[in-house]
Structures are given as C-alpha cells and as structure tokens.
CSV table of C-alpha atoms in Angstrom, one decimal:
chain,number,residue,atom,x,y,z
D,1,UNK,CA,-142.7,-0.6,-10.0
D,2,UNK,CA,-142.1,1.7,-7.5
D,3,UNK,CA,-143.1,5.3,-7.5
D,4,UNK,CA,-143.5,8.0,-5.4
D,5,UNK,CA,-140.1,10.7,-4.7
D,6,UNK,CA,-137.2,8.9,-3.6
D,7,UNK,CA,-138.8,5.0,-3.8
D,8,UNK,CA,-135.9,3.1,-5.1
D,9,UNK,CA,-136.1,-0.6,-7.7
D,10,UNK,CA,-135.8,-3.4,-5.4
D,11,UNK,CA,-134.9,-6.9,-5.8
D,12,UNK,CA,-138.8,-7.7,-5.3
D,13,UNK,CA,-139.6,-5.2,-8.3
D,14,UNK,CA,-137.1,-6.9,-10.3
D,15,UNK,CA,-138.1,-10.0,-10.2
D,16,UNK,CA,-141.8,-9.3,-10.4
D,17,UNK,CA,-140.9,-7.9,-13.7
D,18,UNK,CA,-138.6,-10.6,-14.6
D,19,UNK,CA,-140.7,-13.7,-14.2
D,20,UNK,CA,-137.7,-14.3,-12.2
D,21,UNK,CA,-137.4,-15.6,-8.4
D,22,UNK,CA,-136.0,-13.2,-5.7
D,23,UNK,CA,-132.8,-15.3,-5.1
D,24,UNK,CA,-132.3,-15.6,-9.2
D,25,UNK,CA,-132.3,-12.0,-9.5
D,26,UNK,CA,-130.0,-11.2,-6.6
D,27,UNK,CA,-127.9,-14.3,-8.1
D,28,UNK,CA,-127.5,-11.7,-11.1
D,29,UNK,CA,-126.9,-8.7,-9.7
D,30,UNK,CA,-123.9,-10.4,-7.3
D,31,UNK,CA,-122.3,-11.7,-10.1
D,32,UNK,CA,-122.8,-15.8,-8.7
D,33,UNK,CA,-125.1,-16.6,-10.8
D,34,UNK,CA,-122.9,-18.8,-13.0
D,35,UNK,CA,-122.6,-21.1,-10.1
D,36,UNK,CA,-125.8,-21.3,-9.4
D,37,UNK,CA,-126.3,-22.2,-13.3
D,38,UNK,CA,-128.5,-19.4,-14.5
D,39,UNK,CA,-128.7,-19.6,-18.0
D,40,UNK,CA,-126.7,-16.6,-19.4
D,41,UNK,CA,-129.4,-15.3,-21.4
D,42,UNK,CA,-131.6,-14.6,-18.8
D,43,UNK,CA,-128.8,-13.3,-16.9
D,44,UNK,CA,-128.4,-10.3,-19.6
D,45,UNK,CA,-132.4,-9.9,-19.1
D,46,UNK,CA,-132.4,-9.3,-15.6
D,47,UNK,CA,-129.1,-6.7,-15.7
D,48,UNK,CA,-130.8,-4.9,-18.7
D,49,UNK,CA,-133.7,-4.6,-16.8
D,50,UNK,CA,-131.9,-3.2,-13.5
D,51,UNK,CA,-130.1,-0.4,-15.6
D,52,UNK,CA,-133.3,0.2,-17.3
D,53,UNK,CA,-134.9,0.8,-14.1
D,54,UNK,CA,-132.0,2.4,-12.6
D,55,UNK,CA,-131.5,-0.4,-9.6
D,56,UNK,CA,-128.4,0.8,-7.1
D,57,UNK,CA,-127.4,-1.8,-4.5
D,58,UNK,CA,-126.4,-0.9,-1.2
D,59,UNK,CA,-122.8,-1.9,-1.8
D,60,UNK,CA,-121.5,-1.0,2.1
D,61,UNK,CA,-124.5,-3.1,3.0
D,62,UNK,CA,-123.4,-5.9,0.6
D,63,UNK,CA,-120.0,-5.5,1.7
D,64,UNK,CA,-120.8,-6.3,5.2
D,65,UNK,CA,-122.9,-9.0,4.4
D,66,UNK,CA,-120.6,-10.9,1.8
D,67,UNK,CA,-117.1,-9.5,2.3
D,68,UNK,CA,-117.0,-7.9,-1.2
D,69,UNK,CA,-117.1,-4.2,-1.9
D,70,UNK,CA,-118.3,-4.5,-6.1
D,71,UNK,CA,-114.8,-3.3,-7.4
D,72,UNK,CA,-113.3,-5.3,-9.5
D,73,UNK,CA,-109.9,-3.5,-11.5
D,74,UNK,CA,-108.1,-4.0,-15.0
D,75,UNK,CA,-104.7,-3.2,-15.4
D,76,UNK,CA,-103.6,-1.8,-18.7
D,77,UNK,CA,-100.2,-0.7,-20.6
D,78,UNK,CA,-101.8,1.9,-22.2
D,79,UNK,CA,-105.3,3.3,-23.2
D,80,UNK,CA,-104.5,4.8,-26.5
D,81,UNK,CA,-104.3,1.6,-28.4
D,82,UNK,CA,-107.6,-0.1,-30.3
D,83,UNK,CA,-106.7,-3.9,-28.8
D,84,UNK,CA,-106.4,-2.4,-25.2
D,85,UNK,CA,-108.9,0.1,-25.2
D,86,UNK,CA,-111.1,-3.1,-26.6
D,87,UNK,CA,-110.4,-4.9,-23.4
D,88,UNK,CA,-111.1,-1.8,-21.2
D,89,UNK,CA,-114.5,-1.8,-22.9
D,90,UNK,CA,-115.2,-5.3,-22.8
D,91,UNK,CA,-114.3,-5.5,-19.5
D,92,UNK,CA,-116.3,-2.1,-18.5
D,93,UNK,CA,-119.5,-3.6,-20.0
D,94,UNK,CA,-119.3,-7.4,-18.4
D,95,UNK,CA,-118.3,-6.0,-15.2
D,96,UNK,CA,-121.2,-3.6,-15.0
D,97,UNK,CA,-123.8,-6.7,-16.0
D,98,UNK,CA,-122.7,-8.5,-13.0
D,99,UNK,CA,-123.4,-5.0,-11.2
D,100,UNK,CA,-119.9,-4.5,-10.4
D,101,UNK,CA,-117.9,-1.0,-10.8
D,102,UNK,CA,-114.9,-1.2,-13.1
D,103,UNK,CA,-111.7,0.7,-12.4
D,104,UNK,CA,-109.4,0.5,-15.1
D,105,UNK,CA,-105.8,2.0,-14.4
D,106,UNK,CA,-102.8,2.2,-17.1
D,107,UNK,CA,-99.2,1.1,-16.0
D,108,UNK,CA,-96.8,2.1,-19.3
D,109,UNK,CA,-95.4,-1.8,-19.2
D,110,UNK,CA,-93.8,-0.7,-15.9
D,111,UNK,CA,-93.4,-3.6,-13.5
D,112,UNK,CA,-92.8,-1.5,-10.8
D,113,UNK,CA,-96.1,0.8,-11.4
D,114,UNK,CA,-97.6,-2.4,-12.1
D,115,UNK,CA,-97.1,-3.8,-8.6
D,116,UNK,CA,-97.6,-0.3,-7.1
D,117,UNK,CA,-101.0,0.1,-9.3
D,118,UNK,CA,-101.9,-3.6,-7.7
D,119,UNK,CA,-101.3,-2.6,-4.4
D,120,UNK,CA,-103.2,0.9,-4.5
D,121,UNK,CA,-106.3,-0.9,-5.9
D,122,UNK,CA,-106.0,-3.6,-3.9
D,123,UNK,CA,-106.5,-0.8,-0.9
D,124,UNK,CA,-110.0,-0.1,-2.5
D,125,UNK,CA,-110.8,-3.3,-1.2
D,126,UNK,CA,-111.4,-4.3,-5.1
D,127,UNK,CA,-112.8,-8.1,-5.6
D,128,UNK,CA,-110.7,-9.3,-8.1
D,129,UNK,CA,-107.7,-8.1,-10.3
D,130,UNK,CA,-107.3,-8.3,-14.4
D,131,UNK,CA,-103.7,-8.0,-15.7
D,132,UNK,CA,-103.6,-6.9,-18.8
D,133,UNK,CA,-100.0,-6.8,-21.1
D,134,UNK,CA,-98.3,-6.5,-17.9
D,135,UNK,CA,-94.2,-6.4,-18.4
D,136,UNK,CA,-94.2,-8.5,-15.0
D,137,UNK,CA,-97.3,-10.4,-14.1
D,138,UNK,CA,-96.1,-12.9,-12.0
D,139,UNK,CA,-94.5,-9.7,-9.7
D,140,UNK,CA,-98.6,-8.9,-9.6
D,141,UNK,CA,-99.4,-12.1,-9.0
D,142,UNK,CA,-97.2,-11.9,-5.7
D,143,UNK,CA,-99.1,-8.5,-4.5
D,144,UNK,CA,-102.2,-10.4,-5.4
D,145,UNK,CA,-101.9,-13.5,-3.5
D,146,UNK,CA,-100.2,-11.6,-0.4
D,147,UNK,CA,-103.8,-9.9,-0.5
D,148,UNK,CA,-106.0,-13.1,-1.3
D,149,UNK,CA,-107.1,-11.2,-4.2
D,150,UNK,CA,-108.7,-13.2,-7.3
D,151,UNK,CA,-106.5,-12.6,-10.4
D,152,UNK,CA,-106.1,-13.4,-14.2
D,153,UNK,CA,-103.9,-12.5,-16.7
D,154,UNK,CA,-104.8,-10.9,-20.3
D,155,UNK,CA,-102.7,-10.4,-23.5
D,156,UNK,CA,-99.7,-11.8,-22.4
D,157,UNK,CA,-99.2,-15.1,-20.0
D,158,UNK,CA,-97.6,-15.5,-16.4
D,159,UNK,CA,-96.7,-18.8,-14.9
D,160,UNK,CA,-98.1,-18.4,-11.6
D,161,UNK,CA,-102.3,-17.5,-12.5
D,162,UNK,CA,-104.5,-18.0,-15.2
D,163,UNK,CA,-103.8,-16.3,-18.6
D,164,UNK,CA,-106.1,-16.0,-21.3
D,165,UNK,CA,-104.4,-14.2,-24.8
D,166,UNK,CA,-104.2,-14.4,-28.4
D,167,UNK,CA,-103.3,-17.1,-30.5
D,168,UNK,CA,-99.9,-15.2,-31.1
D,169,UNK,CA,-98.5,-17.9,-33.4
D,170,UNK,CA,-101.6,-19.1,-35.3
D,171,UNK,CA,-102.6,-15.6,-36.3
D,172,UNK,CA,-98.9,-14.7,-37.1
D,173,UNK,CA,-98.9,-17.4,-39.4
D,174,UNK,CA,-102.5,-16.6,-41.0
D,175,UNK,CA,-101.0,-12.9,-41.6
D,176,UNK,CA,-97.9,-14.1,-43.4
D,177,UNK,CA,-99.8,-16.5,-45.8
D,178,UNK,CA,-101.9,-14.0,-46.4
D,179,UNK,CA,-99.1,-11.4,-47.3
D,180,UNK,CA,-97.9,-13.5,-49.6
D,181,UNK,CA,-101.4,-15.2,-51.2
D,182,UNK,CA,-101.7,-11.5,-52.5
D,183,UNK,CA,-98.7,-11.1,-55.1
D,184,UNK,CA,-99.9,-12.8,-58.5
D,185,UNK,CA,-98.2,-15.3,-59.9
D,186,UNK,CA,-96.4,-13.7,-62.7
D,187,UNK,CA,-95.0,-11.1,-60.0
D,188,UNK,CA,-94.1,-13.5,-56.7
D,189,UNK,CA,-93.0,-12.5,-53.5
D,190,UNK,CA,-89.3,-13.1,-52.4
D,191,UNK,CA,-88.3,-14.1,-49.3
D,192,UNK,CA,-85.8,-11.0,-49.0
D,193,UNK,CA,-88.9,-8.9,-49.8
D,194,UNK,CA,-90.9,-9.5,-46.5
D,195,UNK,CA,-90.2,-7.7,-43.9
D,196,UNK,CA,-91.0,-8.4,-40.0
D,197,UNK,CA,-91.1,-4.8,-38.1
D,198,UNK,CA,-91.7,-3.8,-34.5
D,199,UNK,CA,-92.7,-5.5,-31.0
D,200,UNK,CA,-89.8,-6.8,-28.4
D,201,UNK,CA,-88.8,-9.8,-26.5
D,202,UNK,CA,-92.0,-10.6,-25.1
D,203,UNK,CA,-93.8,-13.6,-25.2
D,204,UNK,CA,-96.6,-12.5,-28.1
D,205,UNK,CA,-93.5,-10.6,-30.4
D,206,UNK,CA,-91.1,-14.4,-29.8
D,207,UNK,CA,-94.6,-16.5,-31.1
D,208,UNK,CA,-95.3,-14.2,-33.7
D,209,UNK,CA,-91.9,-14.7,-34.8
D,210,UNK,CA,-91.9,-18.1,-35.0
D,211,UNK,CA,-95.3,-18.3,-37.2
D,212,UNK,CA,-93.9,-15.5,-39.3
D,213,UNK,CA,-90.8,-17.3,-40.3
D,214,UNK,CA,-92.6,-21.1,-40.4
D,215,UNK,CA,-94.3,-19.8,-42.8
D,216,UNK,CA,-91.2,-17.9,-44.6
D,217,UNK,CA,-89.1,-21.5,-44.2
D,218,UNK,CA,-92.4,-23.6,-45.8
D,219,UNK,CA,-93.1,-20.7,-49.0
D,220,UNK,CA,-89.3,-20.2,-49.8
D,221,UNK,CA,-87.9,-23.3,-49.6
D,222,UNK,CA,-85.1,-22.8,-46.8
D,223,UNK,CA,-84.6,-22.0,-43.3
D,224,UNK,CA,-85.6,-18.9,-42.3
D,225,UNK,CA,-83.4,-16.7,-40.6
D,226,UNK,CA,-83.2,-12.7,-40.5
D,227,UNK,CA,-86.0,-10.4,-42.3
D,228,UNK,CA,-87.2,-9.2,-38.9
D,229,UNK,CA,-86.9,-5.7,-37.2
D,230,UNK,CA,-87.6,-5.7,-33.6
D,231,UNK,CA,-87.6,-1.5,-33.1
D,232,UNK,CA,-89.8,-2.2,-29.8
D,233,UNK,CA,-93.2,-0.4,-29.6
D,234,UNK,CA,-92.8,3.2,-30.6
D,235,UNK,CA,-94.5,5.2,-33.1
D,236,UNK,CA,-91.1,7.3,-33.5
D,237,UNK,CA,-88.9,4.1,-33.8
D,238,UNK,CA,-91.0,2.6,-36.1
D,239,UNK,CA,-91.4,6.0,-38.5
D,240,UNK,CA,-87.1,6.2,-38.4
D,241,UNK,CA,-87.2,2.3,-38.9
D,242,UNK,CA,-89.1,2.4,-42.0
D,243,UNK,CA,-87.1,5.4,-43.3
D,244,UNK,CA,-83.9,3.2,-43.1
D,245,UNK,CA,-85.2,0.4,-45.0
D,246,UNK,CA,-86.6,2.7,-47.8
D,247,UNK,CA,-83.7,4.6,-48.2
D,248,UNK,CA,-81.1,1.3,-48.1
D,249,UNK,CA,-83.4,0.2,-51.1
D,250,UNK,CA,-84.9,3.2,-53.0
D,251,UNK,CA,-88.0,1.3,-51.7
D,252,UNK,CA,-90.2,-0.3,-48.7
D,253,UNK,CA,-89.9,-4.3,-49.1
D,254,UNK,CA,-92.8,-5.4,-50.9
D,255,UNK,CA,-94.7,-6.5,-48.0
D,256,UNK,CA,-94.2,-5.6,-44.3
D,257,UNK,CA,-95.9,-7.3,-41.6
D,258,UNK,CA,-96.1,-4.6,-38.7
D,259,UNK,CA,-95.7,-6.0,-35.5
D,260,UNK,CA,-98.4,-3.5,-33.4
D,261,UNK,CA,-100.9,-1.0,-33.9
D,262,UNK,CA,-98.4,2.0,-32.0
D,263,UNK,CA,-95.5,0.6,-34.8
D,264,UNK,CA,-98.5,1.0,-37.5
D,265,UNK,CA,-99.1,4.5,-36.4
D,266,UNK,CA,-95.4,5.0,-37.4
D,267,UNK,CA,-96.1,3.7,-40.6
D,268,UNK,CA,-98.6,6.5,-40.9
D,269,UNK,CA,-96.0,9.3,-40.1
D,270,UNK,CA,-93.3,7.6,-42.5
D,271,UNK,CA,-95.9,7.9,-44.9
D,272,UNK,CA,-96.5,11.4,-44.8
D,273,UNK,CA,-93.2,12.4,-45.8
D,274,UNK,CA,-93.3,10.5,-48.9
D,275,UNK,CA,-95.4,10.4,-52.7
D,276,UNK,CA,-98.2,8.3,-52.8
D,277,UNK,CA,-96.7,6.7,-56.3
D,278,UNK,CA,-93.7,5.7,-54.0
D,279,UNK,CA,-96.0,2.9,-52.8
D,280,UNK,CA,-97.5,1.3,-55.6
D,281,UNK,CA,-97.2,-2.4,-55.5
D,282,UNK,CA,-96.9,-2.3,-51.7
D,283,UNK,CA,-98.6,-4.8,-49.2
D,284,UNK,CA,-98.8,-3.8,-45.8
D,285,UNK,CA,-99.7,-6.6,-42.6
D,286,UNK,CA,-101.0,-5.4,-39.3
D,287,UNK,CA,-100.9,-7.6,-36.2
D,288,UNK,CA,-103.9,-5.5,-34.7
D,289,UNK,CA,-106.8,-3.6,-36.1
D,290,UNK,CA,-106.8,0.0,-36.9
D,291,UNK,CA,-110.1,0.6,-38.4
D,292,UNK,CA,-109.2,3.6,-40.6
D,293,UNK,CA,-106.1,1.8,-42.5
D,294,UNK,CA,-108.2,-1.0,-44.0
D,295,UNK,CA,-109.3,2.0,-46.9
D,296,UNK,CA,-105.7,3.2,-48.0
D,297,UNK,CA,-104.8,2.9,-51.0
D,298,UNK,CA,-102.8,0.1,-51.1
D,299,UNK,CA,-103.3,-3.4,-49.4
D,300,UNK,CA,-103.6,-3.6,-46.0
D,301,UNK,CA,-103.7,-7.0,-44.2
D,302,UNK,CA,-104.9,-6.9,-40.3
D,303,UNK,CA,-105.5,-9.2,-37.7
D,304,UNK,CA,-108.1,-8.6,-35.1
D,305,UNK,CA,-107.6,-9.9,-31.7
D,306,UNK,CA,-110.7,-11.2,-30.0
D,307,UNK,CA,-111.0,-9.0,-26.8
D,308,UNK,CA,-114.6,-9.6,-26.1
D,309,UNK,CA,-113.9,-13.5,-25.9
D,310,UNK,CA,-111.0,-12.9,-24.2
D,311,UNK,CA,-112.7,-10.9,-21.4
D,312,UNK,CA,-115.3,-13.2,-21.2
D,313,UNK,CA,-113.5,-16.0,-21.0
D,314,UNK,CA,-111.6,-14.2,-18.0
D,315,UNK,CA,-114.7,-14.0,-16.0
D,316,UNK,CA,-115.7,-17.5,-16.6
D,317,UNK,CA,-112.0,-18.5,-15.2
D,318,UNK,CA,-112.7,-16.0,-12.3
D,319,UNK,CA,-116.1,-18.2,-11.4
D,320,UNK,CA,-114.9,-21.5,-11.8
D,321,UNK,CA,-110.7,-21.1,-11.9
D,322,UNK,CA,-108.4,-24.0,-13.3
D,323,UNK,CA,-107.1,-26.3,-10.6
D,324,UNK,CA,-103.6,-25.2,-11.8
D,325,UNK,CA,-102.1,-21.9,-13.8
D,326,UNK,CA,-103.3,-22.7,-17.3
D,327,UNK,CA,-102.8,-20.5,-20.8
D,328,UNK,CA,-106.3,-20.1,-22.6
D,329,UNK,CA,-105.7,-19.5,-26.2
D,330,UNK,CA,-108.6,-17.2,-28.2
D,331,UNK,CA,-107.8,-17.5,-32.1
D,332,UNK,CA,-108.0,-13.6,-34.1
D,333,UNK,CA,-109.5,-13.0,-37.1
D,334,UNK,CA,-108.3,-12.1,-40.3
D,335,UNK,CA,-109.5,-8.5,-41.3
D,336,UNK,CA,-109.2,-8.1,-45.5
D,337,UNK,CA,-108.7,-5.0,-46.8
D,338,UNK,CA,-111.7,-3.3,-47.8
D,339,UNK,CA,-113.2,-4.3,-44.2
D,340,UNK,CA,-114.9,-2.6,-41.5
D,341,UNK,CA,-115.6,-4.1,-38.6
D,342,UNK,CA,-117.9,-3.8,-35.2
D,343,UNK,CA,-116.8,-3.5,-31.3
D,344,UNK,CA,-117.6,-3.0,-28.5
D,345,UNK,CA,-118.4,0.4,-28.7
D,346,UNK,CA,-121.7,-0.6,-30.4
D,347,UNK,CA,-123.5,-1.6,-27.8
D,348,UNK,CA,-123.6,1.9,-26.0
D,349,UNK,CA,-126.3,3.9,-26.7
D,350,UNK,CA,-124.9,7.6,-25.3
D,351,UNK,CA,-127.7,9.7,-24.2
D,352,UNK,CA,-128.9,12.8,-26.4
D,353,UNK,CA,-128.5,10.5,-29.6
D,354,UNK,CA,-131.2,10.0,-31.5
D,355,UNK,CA,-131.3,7.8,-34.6
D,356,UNK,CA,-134.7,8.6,-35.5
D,357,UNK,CA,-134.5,8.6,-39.6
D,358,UNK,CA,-134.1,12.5,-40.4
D,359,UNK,CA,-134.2,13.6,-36.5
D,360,UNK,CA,-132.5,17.3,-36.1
C-alpha cells in the first residue's frame, strides 16, 4: 500500500490487494461492473476495500474522460418517514459502493418542486435520477429526458420510465387477513367493525383499497362497499379522524387498518388524549413499519415494505433498462406484533463506537 505524506490508494494498490485485475477494479469503482459480469460478491470486496483504504477518484478527471461527474440524485416526498428514509439509506449505501456521491432532495409531493428539484440537480451534471413517491413522475420524466438523464421511478409508478414499488394490493390483502385471523372464534370480527383509514387517490392508496375490501367481500359474504376513510396523509387529520369515529361509537372499530406511517403517528396523538382501558380488545393494522408500535399494548399488525430490494432492483434497471416502461413489483413483509426488525441502518458502523463487551 502506499505510504509516505500525501501518497494516495490507487487502482494498482487495489487490485494488488484484491487478487483482482486493474480493469476489474476500475469496473467496480465506475459502477459498470455489472455489464462487464463481475460477480456481485466480489464487487462488495473491492468497494469495502477502497473505503477501507480511503480510495478518492479523480472525479473531474473521470468526468472528462467518460462524460459522467459521480452524482447520481433521489427524489423524496419527505425524510421524516421510516419507508422513505429506508430508501434514502438504501440508496445512500448502494450508490456509495459503486463510488458514486448520493444527493438526496425532498419535494413535499409537489409536482412543481418536483420538476424544479429535477432540473436544479440535473444542473449538477448528476448521472442518473431516482423518483421517489413523486405526485407527478411522468412531469420528471419530461425534465429528465429533455436532459438525457437516466431515470427510474420508486414507491409509486409513472407510465413513461421504469417503476419499481410495493406490492400495494398483495400486502393490502395480507394485512386485512391478518386483522381478522386475530379475533377468536367465539368473539368474530364484523364487517362494520373494520375500518380503512388514511392515504389519497394515489395509485398505492386505490390498490390497497381494492385488496382491503377483496378480502372484506370474500370474509363477510357480500360486496364490499364503504368502511374506508381516506383523510389523506396527515398526522393532524388522522388524530381528528380517529376522534370522530370514537366518539360516533363510544369506541374505535375493533380493528383499523391505517393507511401510512404519518396517519399512524396520528394514531399516537389520538391516543394520548384517551385511557388505556378504552382500548382493550382493539387491533390496530399498519401499512408501513414503525418499529416502536409493534410493543403497545394492544395488537399491532404492520407491513414492511422492502426498500432495500427495491433500491437494488432500481440500479439493476439503471444497468440493463427494460426495452419498454415496465412496473417491477417487490412483495412486503408481514411484521407480527411482538417484532423487531433490522434496516439499513445496521450496516453503519459510526466512528467513536465501540462495542467492545464492557468498553467505557
């Protein structure tokens, strides 16, 4: 390795500690090396080794030479939200093993900060665009191809690029079986005691609608019609929501399937203006997963969407892109209650920890 002030890690040291040819490791570290069919683990080898050993490319150099500056951007609604600040890390750790610098902006379900937001990054000369939950992603998707800029959508589907999201309906579907599976059989559900609240007409809230009330239609025994709450996705809604249904029954319907982790959060603040005993008996359902709620005191149902294998399947599409605008469909995971459950957030080790057994 090198040594000496100021001697830098080179592609040469790299490899000589790799095992790995020159053009293999420079394959890695420009993000091509899926093309060039580099097996993925030792892909993940030779960018551990370069942030071990502190490698910096000369990215204007590598601009000049290839026509790519090693930005790459992600467009999000919002950052304070488990599934989307799962993306942003997701995307922050895959984009830094290809050696690329993640900028991550947020765009409050805007479309026109979401095309403004396109165009400023797109000014950074970044090399490709993820659109994440965006209100309007096919207006991105114009701004994008006006630029030549690579692009793919996340969380919710356009028409006119590749999408990759949840299996909205699928997991809807999961959740409601679920909500009902848990009511014994001397004490069954109703179908006027489940409640769908929150989300909007979007694409995820219409197929989560449609699972929820298949599966109300198949249980109860007739078509299913009403029993949903769309209050949009806001804490505040969601807390005045709730207090309407309690107080037009004396009670919270038995089981509530929440449509969002923001409309959970309302939940929380309903929940604080009322007794504990008010809620035994009660079965809550979260389309998202808020790691705390899974230990209250009651039943709490949550569906994890898969950001990692979303984001990862978003840079495969980037390397090798559909012939045509396809949707990718990643199935979630059903989270019981009583369930914690890793993320990304894992894989960091932060410096100044130390986990040796008893270290002070």
């Amino acid at each position: 390795m090198p040594s000496g002030p100021g001697k830098k890690t080179t592609i040469y040291d790299l490899s000589r500690l790799s095992g790995a040819s020159p053009s293999t490791v420079s394959a890695v570290l420009n993000g091509t090396w899926r093309q060039r069919r580099i097996k993925e683990a030792t892909a993940e080898f030779i960018a551990k080794l370069a942030e071990e050993h502190q490698y910096s490319a000369n990215r204007q150099a590598r601009g000049l030479r290839n026509s790519l500056s090693g930005l790459i951007g992600l467009l999000l609604p919002i950052y304070d939200f488990h599934h989307f600040s799962s993306i942003a890390q997701a995307f922050e750790l895959r984009a830094r093993r290809r050696g690329l610098c993640p900028i991550v902006v947020s765009t409050h379900r805007d479309p026109a900060e979401e095309r403004a937001s396109a165009e400023h990054l797109i000014s950074y000369s970044i090399d490709a665009l993820f659109v994440c939950g965006a209100a309007d992603p096919d207006g991105v998707h114009a701004v994008c191809k006006a630029a030549g800029v690579r692009h793919i959508n996340l969380d919710l589907p356009g028409t006119l690029a590749p999408s990759v999201v949840s299996d909205n309906y699928g997991g809807a579907r999961v959740l409601t079986e679920a909500l009902i599976d848990v009511f014994p059989a001397d004490a069954p559900l109703s179908a006027d005691e489940l409640l769908l609240l929150g989300g909007r007409e979007d694409e995820a809230t219409r197929a989560r609608i449609r699972g929820f009330h298949d599966v109300r239609t198949a249980r109860f025994g007739a078509a299913s019609t009403g029993g949903v709450d769309l209050i949009g996705y806001s804490a505040r809604h969601a807390k005045l929501a709730f207090e309407r249904h309690y107080q037009a029954r004396g009670r919270l319907p038995r089981a509530v399937f929440i449509n969002s982790a923001i409309n959970f959060e309302g939940f929380l603040r309903f929940l604080t203006d009322h007794r504990s005993d008010d809620f035994s008996g009660q079965v809550i359902g979260c389309f998202d997963y808020v790691p705390f709620a899974s230990f209250l005191t009651f039943p709490v149902i949550m569906i994890r969407q898969d950001a990692e294998r979303m984001v990862a399947m978003a840079f495969d599409l980037l390397d090798e892109p559909p012939a045509a605008p396809q949707v990718f469909v990643i199935p979630p995971l059903l989270v019981p209650p009583r369930t914690a459950l890793t993320g990304p957030l894992d894989e960091l080790d932060f410096p100044g920890d130390d986990l040796r057994e008893g270290a002070l």
